[in-house]
Amino acid sequence: MSDRITVFKGDGIGPEITDAVLRILDAAGAGLEYEIFNVGEAEYEANGALIPDEAFESFEKTRVLLKSPITTPVGKGFRSLNVMMRKKYDLYANIRPAKSNAAVKTPFENVDIVIFRENTEDLYAGVEELVDKDTAHSIKIITRKCSERIIRDAFEYAVQHGRKKVTCVHKANIMKISDGMFRDIFYEISKDYPQIESDDKIVDNVAMQLVMHPQKFDVMVMPNLYGDVLSDLTSGLIGGLGLLPSSNLGSGYAMFEAVHGSAPDIAGKGIANPTALLWSACMMLEHMGKMDCAARIRRAVDQVLNEGTATTPDIGGTAGTEDYTAAVISKL
Ligand code: ATP
């Protein structure tokens, strides 16, 4: 029997990379049925809703969402759709693995970092006010509940995946109360995992060390904003945004998406790299227990990247999305 999943086709390069990924999933025999919805700016222009009600209903039924990048219209009073989805479904754990691929040359080798980014609070809580015309406040919120669950997930992941170390990233020297609490909770929870090494580092120091000695880092856990910034940095270490997948997990719902945005500068040109969304789909298959199928797709991608003849321009190749997709399918 097929498993049903919900698919959001977004804006910019979203539809192109979604089509590529669904074709690869079918060719790999993933055994999935799709409930596909157009969402985002283009859908708003066409039908007046950024995300149609049926799309929400579908996700509430299937509980698994493969989401391509969506653009939130600027200047029309909308909150970020990405932030809204994470909050609405309490998708508190944003997991972003960045692993070097020998075929993609960068100045850095053997990077294998998994960032656990808290996804629901910190400066993303949306608590902002204009105090007077020259003064704006934005409130940073850190709670015990949200800190505990993301930190525990990071340690659990380390145990389950045979990782050695979890690093807590913070700025507790300045934000002594909020980030201080995050760090204290980290060390409380670390006591339950004596087999995993634990340490903490200040975020600016981490930014420097990541580009000098990225191999020193393993699993990392941090509040929302640091996770946003540092995971773009780790994508740069492995060859760019076209290669960074993510999962957003929590409360019985799971959403899988590329870390990159809708890349309007290359939309419709047929050169977008679907790998980040494809690897997100592999994380989705693993979440659904379809380990063999995920492994088969990962092997096919590795072969295509290693051969280097059908890769997209963002990672130094000359092929288009279509050629890359066909090449991956031919290896399955
Ligand atoms: P957002 O604010 O929505 O995260 P952004 O402004 O950070 O988006 P992206 O859309 O992520 O920007 O794109 C940043 C750069 O990376 C752009 O130049 C874009 O063309 C490139 N890029 C992003 N994703 C891909 C991809 N899948 N394939 C090729 N290039 C990409």
Short mmCIF file of N, CA and C in Angstrom, two decimals, residues 38-193:
data_model
loop_
_atom_site.label_atom_id
_atom_site.label_comp_id
_atom_site.label_asym_id
_atom_site.label_seq_id
_atom_site.Cartn_x
_atom_site.Cartn_y
_atom_site.Cartn_z
N ASN A 38 -0.40 24.11 -4.70
CA ASN A 38 0.37 25.32 -4.97
C ASN A 38 0.20 26.24 -3.77
N VAL A 39 1.30 26.77 -3.28
CA VAL A 39 1.23 27.70 -2.14
C VAL A 39 2.16 28.87 -2.40
N GLY A 40 1.95 29.96 -1.64
CA GLY A 40 2.90 31.08 -1.70
C GLY A 40 2.39 32.26 -2.50
N GLU A 41 3.33 33.05 -2.96
CA GLU A 41 2.99 34.33 -3.59
C GLU A 41 2.17 34.13 -4.86
N ALA A 42 2.59 33.18 -5.71
CA ALA A 42 1.88 32.97 -6.97
C ALA A 42 0.45 32.49 -6.71
N GLU A 43 0.29 31.64 -5.71
CA GLU A 43 -1.05 31.14 -5.36
C GLU A 43 -1.92 32.28 -4.81
N TYR A 44 -1.30 33.18 -4.06
CA TYR A 44 -2.02 34.33 -3.52
C TYR A 44 -2.53 35.23 -4.65
N GLU A 45 -1.64 35.48 -5.61
CA GLU A 45 -2.04 36.32 -6.76
C GLU A 45 -3.19 35.65 -7.52
N ALA A 46 -3.14 34.31 -7.64
CA ALA A 46 -4.15 33.60 -8.45
C ALA A 46 -5.46 33.40 -7.70
N ASN A 47 -5.40 33.01 -6.43
CA ASN A 47 -6.62 32.58 -5.73
C ASN A 47 -6.89 33.29 -4.40
N GLY A 48 -6.02 34.22 -4.03
CA GLY A 48 -6.30 35.03 -2.85
C GLY A 48 -5.92 34.43 -1.51
N ALA A 49 -5.32 33.24 -1.52
CA ALA A 49 -4.85 32.66 -0.25
C ALA A 49 -3.41 32.19 -0.43
N LEU A 50 -2.58 32.49 0.54
CA LEU A 50 -1.18 32.05 0.42
C LEU A 50 -1.08 30.54 0.53
N ILE A 51 -1.84 30.00 1.48
CA ILE A 51 -1.91 28.54 1.62
C ILE A 51 -3.39 28.18 1.68
N PRO A 52 -3.92 27.46 0.67
CA PRO A 52 -5.35 27.14 0.68
C PRO A 52 -5.71 26.24 1.88
N ASP A 53 -6.95 26.34 2.35
CA ASP A 53 -7.38 25.54 3.50
C ASP A 53 -7.15 24.05 3.27
N GLU A 54 -7.41 23.61 2.01
CA GLU A 54 -7.27 22.18 1.73
C GLU A 54 -5.83 21.72 1.94
N ALA A 55 -4.88 22.64 1.73
CA ALA A 55 -3.48 22.26 1.91
C ALA A 55 -3.18 22.00 3.39
N PHE A 56 -3.71 22.88 4.25
CA PHE A 56 -3.56 22.65 5.69
C PHE A 56 -4.23 21.33 6.10
N GLU A 57 -5.46 21.13 5.57
CA GLU A 57 -6.21 19.91 5.94
C GLU A 57 -5.46 18.66 5.53
N SER A 58 -4.85 18.73 4.35
CA SER A 58 -4.08 17.57 3.88
C SER A 58 -2.94 17.26 4.84
N PHE A 59 -2.18 18.29 5.23
CA PHE A 59 -1.04 18.08 6.15
C PHE A 59 -1.54 17.55 7.49
N GLU A 60 -2.70 18.03 7.92
CA GLU A 60 -3.22 17.58 9.21
C GLU A 60 -3.62 16.10 9.15
N LYS A 61 -3.88 15.63 7.95
CA LYS A 61 -4.23 14.21 7.76
C LYS A 61 -2.97 13.35 7.57
N THR A 62 -2.11 13.78 6.65
CA THR A 62 -0.95 12.91 6.32
C THR A 62 0.16 13.04 7.35
N ARG A 63 0.26 14.21 7.96
CA ARG A 63 1.28 14.50 8.98
C ARG A 63 2.71 14.53 8.42
N VAL A 64 2.85 14.38 7.11
CA VAL A 64 4.19 14.46 6.50
C VAL A 64 4.11 15.42 5.32
N LEU A 65 4.98 16.42 5.33
CA LEU A 65 4.94 17.45 4.29
C LEU A 65 6.31 17.62 3.64
N LEU A 66 6.34 17.51 2.32
CA LEU A 66 7.53 17.87 1.55
C LEU A 66 7.25 19.26 0.99
N LYS A 67 8.02 20.23 1.46
CA LYS A 67 7.69 21.62 1.15
C LYS A 67 8.81 22.27 0.36
N SER A 68 8.45 22.84 -0.78
CA SER A 68 9.47 23.57 -1.54
C SER A 68 9.45 25.04 -1.10
N PRO A 69 10.47 25.80 -1.48
CA PRO A 69 10.56 27.17 -0.97
C PRO A 69 9.36 28.03 -1.38
N ILE A 70 8.89 28.86 -0.45
CA ILE A 70 7.78 29.76 -0.78
C ILE A 70 8.19 31.19 -0.46
N THR A 71 7.66 32.10 -1.24
CA THR A 71 7.96 33.52 -1.03
C THR A 71 6.79 34.15 -0.28
N THR A 72 7.11 34.85 0.79
CA THR A 72 6.08 35.61 1.50
C THR A 72 6.02 36.99 0.87
N PRO A 73 4.85 37.42 0.36
CA PRO A 73 4.79 38.74 -0.27
C PRO A 73 5.28 39.82 0.68
N VAL A 74 6.14 40.69 0.18
CA VAL A 74 6.71 41.75 1.02
C VAL A 74 5.77 42.94 1.04
N GLY A 75 5.63 43.56 2.20
CA GLY A 75 4.90 44.82 2.30
C GLY A 75 3.40 44.68 2.25
N LYS A 76 2.86 43.43 2.41
CA LYS A 76 1.40 43.28 2.42
C LYS A 76 0.92 42.81 3.79
N GLY A 77 1.79 42.95 4.78
CA GLY A 77 1.39 42.65 6.16
C GLY A 77 1.40 41.18 6.52
N PHE A 78 2.03 40.31 5.67
CA PHE A 78 2.06 38.90 6.00
C PHE A 78 3.29 38.57 6.84
N ARG A 79 3.08 37.68 7.82
CA ARG A 79 4.24 37.12 8.52
C ARG A 79 4.85 36.05 7.63
N SER A 80 6.12 35.77 7.85
CA SER A 80 6.78 34.74 7.04
C SER A 80 5.98 33.44 7.09
N LEU A 81 5.72 32.88 5.90
CA LEU A 81 4.97 31.62 5.84
C LEU A 81 5.75 30.49 6.49
N ASN A 82 7.07 30.55 6.37
CA ASN A 82 7.89 29.50 6.97
C ASN A 82 7.77 29.53 8.48
N VAL A 83 7.86 30.75 9.04
CA VAL A 83 7.75 30.89 10.50
C VAL A 83 6.35 30.47 10.94
N MET A 84 5.35 30.86 10.15
CA MET A 84 3.96 30.52 10.50
C MET A 84 3.76 28.99 10.54
N MET A 85 4.28 28.28 9.54
CA MET A 85 4.12 26.81 9.52
C MET A 85 4.79 26.19 10.74
N ARG A 86 5.97 26.67 11.08
CA ARG A 86 6.70 26.09 12.22
C ARG A 86 5.94 26.32 13.52
N LYS A 87 5.34 27.50 13.65
CA LYS A 87 4.62 27.81 14.89
C LYS A 87 3.27 27.08 14.93
N LYS A 88 2.56 27.11 13.82
CA LYS A 88 1.21 26.51 13.78
C LYS A 88 1.26 25.02 14.15
N TYR A 89 2.27 24.32 13.66
CA TYR A 89 2.35 22.88 13.91
C TYR A 89 3.42 22.54 14.95
N ASP A 90 3.91 23.56 15.64
CA ASP A 90 4.90 23.36 16.71
C ASP A 90 6.07 22.49 16.23
N LEU A 91 6.58 22.84 15.06
CA LEU A 91 7.71 22.09 14.48
C LEU A 91 8.99 22.64 15.10
N TYR A 92 9.24 22.21 16.31
CA TYR A 92 10.25 22.91 17.11
C TYR A 92 11.69 22.53 16.79
N ALA A 93 11.89 21.38 16.17
CA ALA A 93 13.27 20.93 15.94
C ALA A 93 13.64 21.05 14.46
N ASN A 94 14.51 21.98 14.18
CA ASN A 94 14.96 22.15 12.80
C ASN A 94 16.35 21.53 12.71
N ILE A 95 16.44 20.45 11.94
CA ILE A 95 17.68 19.66 11.89
C ILE A 95 18.32 19.85 10.52
N ARG A 96 19.57 20.32 10.53
CA ARG A 96 20.22 20.68 9.27
C ARG A 96 21.60 20.02 9.16
N PRO A 97 21.68 18.90 8.48
CA PRO A 97 22.96 18.21 8.36
C PRO A 97 23.79 18.76 7.20
N ALA A 98 25.05 19.07 7.47
CA ALA A 98 25.96 19.56 6.41
C ALA A 98 27.15 18.61 6.35
N LYS A 99 27.24 17.85 5.24
CA LYS A 99 28.29 16.83 5.12
C LYS A 99 29.03 17.05 3.81
N SER A 100 30.35 17.06 3.89
CA SER A 100 31.15 17.23 2.66
C SER A 100 30.89 16.07 1.72
N ASN A 101 30.91 16.40 0.44
CA ASN A 101 30.85 15.35 -0.58
C ASN A 101 32.13 15.47 -1.38
N ALA A 102 32.87 14.36 -1.47
CA ALA A 102 34.20 14.41 -2.09
C ALA A 102 34.14 15.00 -3.50
N ALA A 103 32.98 14.86 -4.14
CA ALA A 103 32.87 15.31 -5.53
C ALA A 103 32.67 16.82 -5.65
N VAL A 104 32.29 17.46 -4.58
CA VAL A 104 32.05 18.91 -4.64
C VAL A 104 33.22 19.60 -3.96
N LYS A 105 34.08 20.20 -4.77
CA LYS A 105 35.31 20.79 -4.22
C LYS A 105 35.02 22.10 -3.50
N THR A 106 35.48 22.19 -2.26
CA THR A 106 35.41 23.44 -1.49
C THR A 106 36.76 23.54 -0.75
N PRO A 107 37.06 24.67 -0.12
CA PRO A 107 38.32 24.73 0.63
C PRO A 107 38.31 23.85 1.88
N PHE A 108 37.19 23.19 2.16
CA PHE A 108 37.07 22.44 3.41
C PHE A 108 36.79 20.97 3.12
N GLU A 109 37.46 20.09 3.88
CA GLU A 109 37.22 18.66 3.67
C GLU A 109 36.70 18.03 4.94
N ASN A 110 36.01 16.91 4.76
CA ASN A 110 35.55 16.10 5.91
C ASN A 110 34.68 16.87 6.90
N VAL A 111 33.84 17.75 6.38
CA VAL A 111 32.88 18.43 7.25
C VAL A 111 31.69 17.48 7.46
N ASP A 112 31.29 17.31 8.69
CA ASP A 112 30.13 16.45 8.98
C ASP A 112 29.46 16.99 10.24
N ILE A 113 28.63 18.00 10.03
CA ILE A 113 28.04 18.75 11.15
C ILE A 113 26.52 18.64 11.07
N VAL A 114 25.88 18.43 12.20
CA VAL A 114 24.42 18.46 12.22
C VAL A 114 23.97 19.54 13.20
N ILE A 115 23.30 20.55 12.65
CA ILE A 115 22.81 21.64 13.50
C ILE A 115 21.38 21.36 13.95
N PHE A 116 21.12 21.46 15.24
CA PHE A 116 19.78 21.44 15.81
C PHE A 116 19.43 22.88 16.17
N ARG A 117 18.53 23.45 15.38
CA ARG A 117 18.11 24.84 15.58
C ARG A 117 16.73 24.86 16.23
N GLU A 118 16.61 25.54 17.37
CA GLU A 118 15.29 25.69 17.98
C GLU A 118 14.45 26.56 17.04
N ASN A 119 13.22 26.17 16.81
CA ASN A 119 12.49 26.70 15.65
C ASN A 119 11.31 27.59 16.00
N THR A 120 11.00 27.77 17.28
CA THR A 120 9.72 28.40 17.59
C THR A 120 9.81 29.68 18.42
N GLU A 121 10.98 29.97 19.00
CA GLU A 121 11.00 31.16 19.86
C GLU A 121 12.23 32.01 19.58
N ASP A 122 12.89 32.54 20.62
CA ASP A 122 14.03 33.44 20.44
C ASP A 122 13.53 34.72 19.75
N LEU A 123 14.31 35.35 18.93
CA LEU A 123 13.88 36.61 18.30
C LEU A 123 12.85 36.39 17.20
N TYR A 124 12.52 35.10 16.93
CA TYR A 124 11.50 34.79 15.92
C TYR A 124 10.11 34.69 16.53
N ALA A 125 9.98 34.97 17.83
CA ALA A 125 8.67 34.85 18.46
C ALA A 125 7.70 35.91 17.93
N GLY A 126 8.22 36.91 17.23
CA GLY A 126 7.35 37.93 16.63
C GLY A 126 6.85 38.95 17.63
N VAL A 127 7.56 39.10 18.76
CA VAL A 127 7.14 40.10 19.75
C VAL A 127 7.95 41.37 19.49
N GLU A 128 7.39 42.24 18.70
CA GLU A 128 8.09 43.48 18.32
C GLU A 128 7.17 44.66 18.51
N GLU A 129 7.73 45.80 18.86
CA GLU A 129 6.88 46.99 18.93
C GLU A 129 7.71 48.24 18.61
N LEU A 130 7.00 49.21 18.08
CA LEU A 130 7.60 50.52 17.86
C LEU A 130 7.25 51.35 19.09
N VAL A 131 8.25 51.64 19.90
CA VAL A 131 7.99 52.35 21.15
C VAL A 131 7.69 53.82 20.85
N ASP A 132 8.50 54.41 20.04
CA ASP A 132 8.18 55.72 19.46
C ASP A 132 8.79 55.72 18.07
N LYS A 133 8.68 56.80 17.36
CA LYS A 133 9.04 56.70 15.95
C LYS A 133 10.53 56.41 15.72
N ASP A 134 11.34 56.59 16.75
CA ASP A 134 12.77 56.33 16.59
C ASP A 134 13.27 55.13 17.41
N THR A 135 12.35 54.40 18.00
CA THR A 135 12.78 53.30 18.87
C THR A 135 11.93 52.06 18.61
N ALA A 136 12.61 50.95 18.30
CA ALA A 136 11.90 49.69 18.08
C ALA A 136 12.42 48.64 19.06
N HIS A 137 11.51 47.83 19.59
CA HIS A 137 11.90 46.74 20.47
C HIS A 137 11.58 45.41 19.80
N SER A 138 12.46 44.45 19.96
CA SER A 138 12.21 43.09 19.51
C SER A 138 12.59 42.20 20.67
N ILE A 139 11.67 41.39 21.14
CA ILE A 139 11.90 40.65 22.39
C ILE A 139 12.42 39.25 22.08
N LYS A 140 13.47 38.87 22.78
CA LYS A 140 14.05 37.52 22.63
C LYS A 140 13.45 36.64 23.72
N ILE A 141 12.78 35.56 23.30
CA ILE A 141 12.12 34.69 24.28
C ILE A 141 12.81 33.33 24.31
N ILE A 142 13.23 32.93 25.48
CA ILE A 142 13.81 31.59 25.68
C ILE A 142 13.04 30.95 26.84
N THR A 143 12.46 29.77 26.61
CA THR A 143 11.74 29.10 27.70
C THR A 143 12.40 27.76 28.01
N ARG A 144 12.19 27.32 29.24
CA ARG A 144 12.72 26.03 29.67
C ARG A 144 12.15 24.91 28.79
N LYS A 145 10.83 24.95 28.59
CA LYS A 145 10.17 23.87 27.82
C LYS A 145 10.80 23.71 26.42
N CYS A 146 10.91 24.85 25.71
CA CYS A 146 11.40 24.76 24.33
C CYS A 146 12.90 24.45 24.29
N SER A 147 13.64 24.92 25.29
CA SER A 147 15.08 24.63 25.31
C SER A 147 15.31 23.16 25.61
N GLU A 148 14.58 22.65 26.61
CA GLU A 148 14.78 21.25 27.00
C GLU A 148 14.53 20.30 25.84
N ARG A 149 13.43 20.52 25.12
CA ARG A 149 13.09 19.51 24.11
C ARG A 149 14.07 19.51 22.94
N ILE A 150 14.55 20.69 22.53
CA ILE A 150 15.50 20.69 21.40
C ILE A 150 16.85 20.13 21.86
N ILE A 151 17.26 20.45 23.08
CA ILE A 151 18.55 19.96 23.56
C ILE A 151 18.51 18.44 23.73
N ARG A 152 17.40 17.95 24.28
CA ARG A 152 17.28 16.50 24.46
C ARG A 152 17.27 15.80 23.09
N ASP A 153 16.58 16.38 22.12
CA ASP A 153 16.57 15.79 20.77
C ASP A 153 17.99 15.72 20.20
N ALA A 154 18.80 16.75 20.44
CA ALA A 154 20.16 16.75 19.90
C ALA A 154 20.97 15.60 20.52
N PHE A 155 20.84 15.41 21.83
CA PHE A 155 21.57 14.30 22.48
C PHE A 155 21.04 12.95 22.01
N GLU A 156 19.73 12.83 21.89
CA GLU A 156 19.16 11.56 21.42
C GLU A 156 19.67 11.23 20.02
N TYR A 157 19.71 12.26 19.17
CA TYR A 157 20.21 12.06 17.81
C TYR A 157 21.66 11.58 17.86
N ALA A 158 22.47 12.21 18.74
CA ALA A 158 23.88 11.84 18.85
C ALA A 158 24.01 10.36 19.23
N VAL A 159 23.18 9.93 20.17
CA VAL A 159 23.24 8.52 20.60
C VAL A 159 22.83 7.61 19.44
N GLN A 160 21.70 7.94 18.82
CA GLN A 160 21.17 7.05 17.78
C GLN A 160 22.04 6.99 16.53
N HIS A 161 22.80 8.05 16.27
CA HIS A 161 23.61 8.09 15.04
C HIS A 161 25.09 7.90 15.32
N GLY A 162 25.42 7.44 16.50
CA GLY A 162 26.83 7.14 16.81
C GLY A 162 27.73 8.36 16.76
N ARG A 163 27.20 9.54 17.12
CA ARG A 163 28.02 10.74 17.12
C ARG A 163 28.72 10.87 18.48
N LYS A 164 29.79 11.69 18.51
CA LYS A 164 30.60 11.72 19.73
C LYS A 164 30.33 12.94 20.62
N LYS A 165 29.98 14.07 20.00
CA LYS A 165 29.96 15.31 20.79
C LYS A 165 28.74 16.16 20.46
N VAL A 166 28.21 16.86 21.46
CA VAL A 166 27.19 17.88 21.22
C VAL A 166 27.72 19.20 21.78
N THR A 167 27.69 20.23 20.93
CA THR A 167 28.15 21.57 21.34
C THR A 167 26.96 22.50 21.47
N CYS A 168 26.88 23.21 22.59
CA CYS A 168 25.83 24.21 22.80
C CYS A 168 26.37 25.57 22.35
N VAL A 169 25.65 26.26 21.47
CA VAL A 169 26.10 27.57 20.97
C VAL A 169 25.20 28.66 21.56
N HIS A 170 25.81 29.72 22.08
CA HIS A 170 25.04 30.74 22.79
C HIS A 170 25.82 32.06 22.84
N LYS A 171 25.24 33.04 23.50
CA LYS A 171 25.94 34.31 23.74
C LYS A 171 25.65 34.70 25.19
N ALA A 172 25.90 33.72 26.08
CA ALA A 172 25.51 33.90 27.49
C ALA A 172 26.40 34.89 28.22
N ASN A 173 27.53 35.27 27.61
CA ASN A 173 28.37 36.30 28.26
C ASN A 173 27.68 37.66 28.20
N ILE A 174 26.80 37.87 27.23
CA ILE A 174 26.08 39.14 27.09
C ILE A 174 24.63 38.97 27.55
N MET A 175 23.94 37.94 26.96
CA MET A 175 22.54 37.70 27.36
C MET A 175 22.54 36.66 28.46
N LYS A 176 22.92 37.13 29.65
CA LYS A 176 23.21 36.21 30.76
C LYS A 176 21.96 35.46 31.20
N ILE A 177 20.80 36.10 31.12
CA ILE A 177 19.60 35.45 31.63
C ILE A 177 19.01 34.48 30.59
N SER A 178 18.80 34.99 29.36
CA SER A 178 18.14 34.13 28.36
C SER A 178 19.09 33.04 27.84
N ASP A 179 20.20 33.44 27.24
CA ASP A 179 21.13 32.43 26.73
C ASP A 179 21.79 31.68 27.89
N GLY A 180 21.91 32.36 29.03
CA GLY A 180 22.45 31.69 30.22
C GLY A 180 21.57 30.51 30.62
N MET A 181 20.25 30.72 30.53
CA MET A 181 19.34 29.62 30.87
C MET A 181 19.48 28.48 29.86
N PHE A 182 19.59 28.83 28.59
CA PHE A 182 19.73 27.79 27.55
C PHE A 182 20.97 26.94 27.84
N ARG A 183 22.07 27.62 28.17
CA ARG A 183 23.32 26.89 28.44
C ARG A 183 23.20 26.03 29.71
N ASP A 184 22.57 26.58 30.76
CA ASP A 184 22.42 25.81 32.00
C ASP A 184 21.59 24.54 31.75
N ILE A 185 20.52 24.70 30.98
CA ILE A 185 19.66 23.54 30.69
C ILE A 185 20.45 22.50 29.90
N PHE A 186 21.30 22.99 28.98
CA PHE A 186 22.14 22.08 28.19
C PHE A 186 22.97 21.19 29.12
N TYR A 187 23.62 21.81 30.12
CA TYR A 187 24.47 20.99 31.00
C TYR A 187 23.65 20.10 31.92
N GLU A 188 22.43 20.54 32.30
CA GLU A 188 21.56 19.65 33.09
C GLU A 188 21.26 18.39 32.29
N ILE A 189 20.86 18.59 31.03
CA ILE A 189 20.45 17.44 30.21
C ILE A 189 21.66 16.57 29.85
N SER A 190 22.80 17.21 29.69
CA SER A 190 24.00 16.44 29.29
C SER A 190 24.33 15.34 30.31
N LYS A 191 23.90 15.54 31.55
CA LYS A 191 24.19 14.52 32.59
C LYS A 191 23.51 13.19 32.29
N ASP A 192 22.41 13.25 31.53
CA ASP A 192 21.73 11.99 31.16
C ASP A 192 22.45 11.26 30.03
N TYR A 193 23.46 11.90 29.45
CA TYR A 193 24.16 11.30 28.30
C TYR A 193 25.67 11.30 28.54
#
